XYZ file of C-alpha atoms in Angstrom:
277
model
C 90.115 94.368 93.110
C 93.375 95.199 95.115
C 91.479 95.658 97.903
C 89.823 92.913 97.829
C 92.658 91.076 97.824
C 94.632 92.582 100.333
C 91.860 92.131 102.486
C 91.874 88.308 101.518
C 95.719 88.388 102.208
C 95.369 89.453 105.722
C 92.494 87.018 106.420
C 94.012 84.023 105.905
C 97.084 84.909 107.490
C 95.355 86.068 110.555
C 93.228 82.674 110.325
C 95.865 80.445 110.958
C 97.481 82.125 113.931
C 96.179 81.686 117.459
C 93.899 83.672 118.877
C 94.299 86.426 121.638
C 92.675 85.835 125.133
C 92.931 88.382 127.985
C 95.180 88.247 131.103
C 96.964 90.421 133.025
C 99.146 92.201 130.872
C 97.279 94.584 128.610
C 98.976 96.545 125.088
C 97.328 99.812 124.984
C 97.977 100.773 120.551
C 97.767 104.403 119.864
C 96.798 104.874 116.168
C 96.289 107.986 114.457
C 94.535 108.248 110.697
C 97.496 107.975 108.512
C 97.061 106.025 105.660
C 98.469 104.102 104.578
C 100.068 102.699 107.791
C 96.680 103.264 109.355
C 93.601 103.294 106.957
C 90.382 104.352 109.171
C 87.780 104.077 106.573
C 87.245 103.819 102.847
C 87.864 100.119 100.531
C 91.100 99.728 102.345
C 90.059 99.995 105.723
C 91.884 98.421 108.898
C 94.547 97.018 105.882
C 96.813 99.747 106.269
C 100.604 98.299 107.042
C 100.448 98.761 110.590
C 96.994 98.068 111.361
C 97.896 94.770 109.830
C 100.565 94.596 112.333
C 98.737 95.058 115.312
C 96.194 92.470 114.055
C 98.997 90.085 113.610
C 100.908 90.760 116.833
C 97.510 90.560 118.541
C 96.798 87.093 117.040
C 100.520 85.961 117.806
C 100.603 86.942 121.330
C 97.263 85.009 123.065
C 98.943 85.660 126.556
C 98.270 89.442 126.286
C 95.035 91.430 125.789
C 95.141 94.065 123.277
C 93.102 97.135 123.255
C 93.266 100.038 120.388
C 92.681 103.731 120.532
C 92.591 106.455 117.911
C 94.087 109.778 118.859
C 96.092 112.559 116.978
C 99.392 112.148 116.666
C 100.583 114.926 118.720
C 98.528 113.485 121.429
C 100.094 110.082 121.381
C 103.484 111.292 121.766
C 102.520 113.929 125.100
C 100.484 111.030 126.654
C 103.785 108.987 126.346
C 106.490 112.057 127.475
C 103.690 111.479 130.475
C 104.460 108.006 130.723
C 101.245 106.782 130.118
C 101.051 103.147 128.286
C 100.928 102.813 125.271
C 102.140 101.478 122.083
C 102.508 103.140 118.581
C 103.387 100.425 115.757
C 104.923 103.406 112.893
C 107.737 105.036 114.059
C 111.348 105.540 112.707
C 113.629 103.537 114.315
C 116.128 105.472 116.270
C 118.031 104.619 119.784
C 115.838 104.712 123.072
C 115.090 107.910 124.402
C 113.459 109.443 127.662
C 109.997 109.246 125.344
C 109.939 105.838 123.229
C 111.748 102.341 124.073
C 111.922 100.584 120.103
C 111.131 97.453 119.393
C 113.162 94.908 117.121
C 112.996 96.343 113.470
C 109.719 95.744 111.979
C 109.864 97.179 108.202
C 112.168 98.857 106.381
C 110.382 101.119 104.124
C 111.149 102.842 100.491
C 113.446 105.882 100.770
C 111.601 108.740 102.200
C 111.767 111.224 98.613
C 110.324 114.492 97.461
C 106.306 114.039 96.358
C 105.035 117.028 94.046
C 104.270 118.192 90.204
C 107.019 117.511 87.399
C 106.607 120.660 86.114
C 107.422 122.227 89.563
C 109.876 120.199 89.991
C 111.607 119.635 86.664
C 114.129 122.751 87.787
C 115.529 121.323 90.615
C 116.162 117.745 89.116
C 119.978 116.521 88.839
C 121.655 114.740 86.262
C 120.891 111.862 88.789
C 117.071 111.838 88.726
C 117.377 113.110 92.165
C 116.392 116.252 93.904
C 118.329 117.859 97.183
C 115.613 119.251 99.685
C 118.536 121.302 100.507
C 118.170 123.198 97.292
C 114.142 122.931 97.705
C 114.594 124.486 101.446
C 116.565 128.041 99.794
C 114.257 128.350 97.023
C 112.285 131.194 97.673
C 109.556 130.432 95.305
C 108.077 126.741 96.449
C 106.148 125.947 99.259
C 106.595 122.663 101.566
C 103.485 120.788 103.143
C 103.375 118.164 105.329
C 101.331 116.624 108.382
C 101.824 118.300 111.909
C 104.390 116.425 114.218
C 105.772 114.110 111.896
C 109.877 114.150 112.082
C 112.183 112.682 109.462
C 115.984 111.581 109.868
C 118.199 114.123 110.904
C 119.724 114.383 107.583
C 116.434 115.551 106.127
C 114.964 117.000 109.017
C 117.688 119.883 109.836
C 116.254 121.036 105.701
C 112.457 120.798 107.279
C 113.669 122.823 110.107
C 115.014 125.580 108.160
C 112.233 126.056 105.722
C 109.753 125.651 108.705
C 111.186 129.105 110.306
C 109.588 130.428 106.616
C 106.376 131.785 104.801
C 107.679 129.076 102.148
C 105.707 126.314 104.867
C 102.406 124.510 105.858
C 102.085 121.931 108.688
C 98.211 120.360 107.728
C 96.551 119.121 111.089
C 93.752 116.589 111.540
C 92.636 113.352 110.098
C 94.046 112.062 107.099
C 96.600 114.300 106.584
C 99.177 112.955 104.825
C 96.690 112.434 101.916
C 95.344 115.948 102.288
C 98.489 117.196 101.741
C 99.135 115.374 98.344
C 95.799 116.639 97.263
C 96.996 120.042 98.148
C 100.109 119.609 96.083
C 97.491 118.349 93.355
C 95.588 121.452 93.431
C 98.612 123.393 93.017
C 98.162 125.234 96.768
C 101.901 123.619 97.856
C 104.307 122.513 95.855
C 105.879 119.548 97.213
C 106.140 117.274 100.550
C 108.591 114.507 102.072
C 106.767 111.803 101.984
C 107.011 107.675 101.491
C 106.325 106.423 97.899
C 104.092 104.141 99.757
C 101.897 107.036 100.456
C 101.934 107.997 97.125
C 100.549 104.899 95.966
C 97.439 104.880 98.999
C 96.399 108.034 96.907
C 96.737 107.019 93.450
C 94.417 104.234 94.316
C 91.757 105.579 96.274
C 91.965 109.422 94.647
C 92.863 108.055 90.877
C 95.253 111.101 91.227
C 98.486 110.144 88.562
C 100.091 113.882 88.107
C 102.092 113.450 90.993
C 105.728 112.586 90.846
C 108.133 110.988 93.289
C 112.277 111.211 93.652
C 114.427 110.187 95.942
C 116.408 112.867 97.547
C 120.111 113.480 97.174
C 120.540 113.942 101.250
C 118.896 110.379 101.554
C 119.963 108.878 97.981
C 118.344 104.796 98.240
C 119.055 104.367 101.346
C 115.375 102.656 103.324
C 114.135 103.846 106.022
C 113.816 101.096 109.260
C 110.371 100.978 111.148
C 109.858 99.946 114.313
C 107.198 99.426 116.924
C 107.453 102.461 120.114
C 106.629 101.902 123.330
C 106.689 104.544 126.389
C 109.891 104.525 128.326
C 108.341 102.868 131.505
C 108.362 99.626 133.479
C 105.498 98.932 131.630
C 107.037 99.493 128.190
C 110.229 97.297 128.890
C 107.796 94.463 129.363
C 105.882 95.652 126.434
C 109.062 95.489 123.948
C 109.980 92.691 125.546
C 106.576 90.461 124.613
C 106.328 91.945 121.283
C 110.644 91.417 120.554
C 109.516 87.679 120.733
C 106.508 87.473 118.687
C 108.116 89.408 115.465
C 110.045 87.015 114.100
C 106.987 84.685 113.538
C 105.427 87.285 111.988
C 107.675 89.229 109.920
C 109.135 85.747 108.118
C 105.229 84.823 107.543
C 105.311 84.472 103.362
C 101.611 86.091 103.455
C 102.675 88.789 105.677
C 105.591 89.747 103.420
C 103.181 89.871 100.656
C 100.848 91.899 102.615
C 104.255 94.353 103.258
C 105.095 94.059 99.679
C 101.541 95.454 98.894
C 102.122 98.383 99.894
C 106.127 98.979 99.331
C 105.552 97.901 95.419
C 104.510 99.430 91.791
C 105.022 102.814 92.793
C 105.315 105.108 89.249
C 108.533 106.364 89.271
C 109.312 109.097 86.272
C 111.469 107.981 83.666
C 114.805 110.154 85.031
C 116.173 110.719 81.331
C 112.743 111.959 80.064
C 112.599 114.843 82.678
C 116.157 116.185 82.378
């Protein structure tokens, strides 16, 4: 039934906006399977957050012809250091560099927090309900997943670097990894990932999976997490950034868009903090 009506959701909005023709200037997207900001297949497919912004942007820009390719994620970021055009709609957003050119601020997600079993986790809990992945980086016991190439803010990525130089580590390649590596953490084979609560809630729905836990992190507290669209650091990509800067605002202020965003953001499970100290 939530599918369905997320799927409703997105065709109405997508109804009433324009649609795209071809000219001159093409968007090349580079998507990778990562639900749920891209959902290849399954009940929620194409409804993932940014697949629903690409539709959207695509509908909202008619002057522009839009074409969509699905690649690994390591891939889309050396086909960009090679300043090849192209587009990714999920990234963190962070201040140009010789690589991506960011786009206005799309999204600002849920705090990035620590994803694993409560009764792994129950040791390292604080009297805040929170959990330091400082404290999960030195302990010599747990293991860290997560997907291959994806980067966090510096305050939590310096942690992911240190436990990375470890045996305590597993980087999970290929499609659909983010989810694979919750399952993992289900199966007790790691014991705990930074991850979005969003993603969280893509596998409880689609896995029925509800042993999982999610807490914020002390290095990262409740502070979100802003989204943006990157584009390659070219010519092409200033133009790019520049077309897409002016279409957002329709967009993002669209009431059925924001309930399309809040979809996704909402009704995570989060553990009752006094119960589990």
């Amino acid at each position: 039934m939530a599918a369905v009506m997320l799927l409703l959701i997105c065709a109405l909005f997508f109804s009433r906006l324009p649609q795209a023709q071809e000219n001159g200037f093409t968007i090349t997207w580079a998507i990778n399977d990562a639900p749920p900001f891209h959902i290849i297949e399954g009940e929620y497919e194409n409804s993932g957050m940014c697949d629903v912004l690409i539709d959207a942007l695509s509908a909202q820009m008619p002057e522009v012809a839009h074409e969509t390719i699905l690649m690994p994620q390591n891939r889309i970021r050396m086909l960009s250091k090679q300043k090849q055009n192209l587009c990714f709609p999920c990234l963190i957003k962070r201040e140009d560099s010789e690589v991506w050119l960011y786009t206005d601020e799309t999204v600002v997600h849920a705090p990035l927090g620590i994803i694993g079993l409560p009764d792994v986790l129950a040791p390292y809990l604080r009297a805040d309900g929170r959990i330091s992945l400082s404290d999960l980086a030195n302990a010599l016991t747990l293991r860290m997943g997560k997907p291959l190439a994806r980067r966090y803010p510096d305050v939590l990525q310096q942690y992911v670097d240190k436990v990375s130089k470890t045996s305590h580590f597993a980087e999970l390649t290929g499609e659909n990894a983010t989810v694979r590596v919750l399952e993992q953490i289900a199966l007790g084979r790691i014991d705990y990932t930074l991850e979005y609560p969003s993603i969280l809630k893509f596998h409880n729905l689609t896995q029925g999976e509800k042993a999982l836990v999610y807490y914020e992190t002390t290095e990262l507290s409740s502070k979100g997490i802003s989204g943006a669209i990157g584009c390659t650091n070219n010519a092409w990509g200033e133009e790019a950034v520049s077309r897409i800067n002016k279409a957002l605002p329709v967009i993002l202020s669209s009431p059925i868009y924001q309930k399309q965003e809040q979809f996704w953001h909402a009704n995570v499970v989060v553990p009752d903090k006094s119960a589990t100290r």
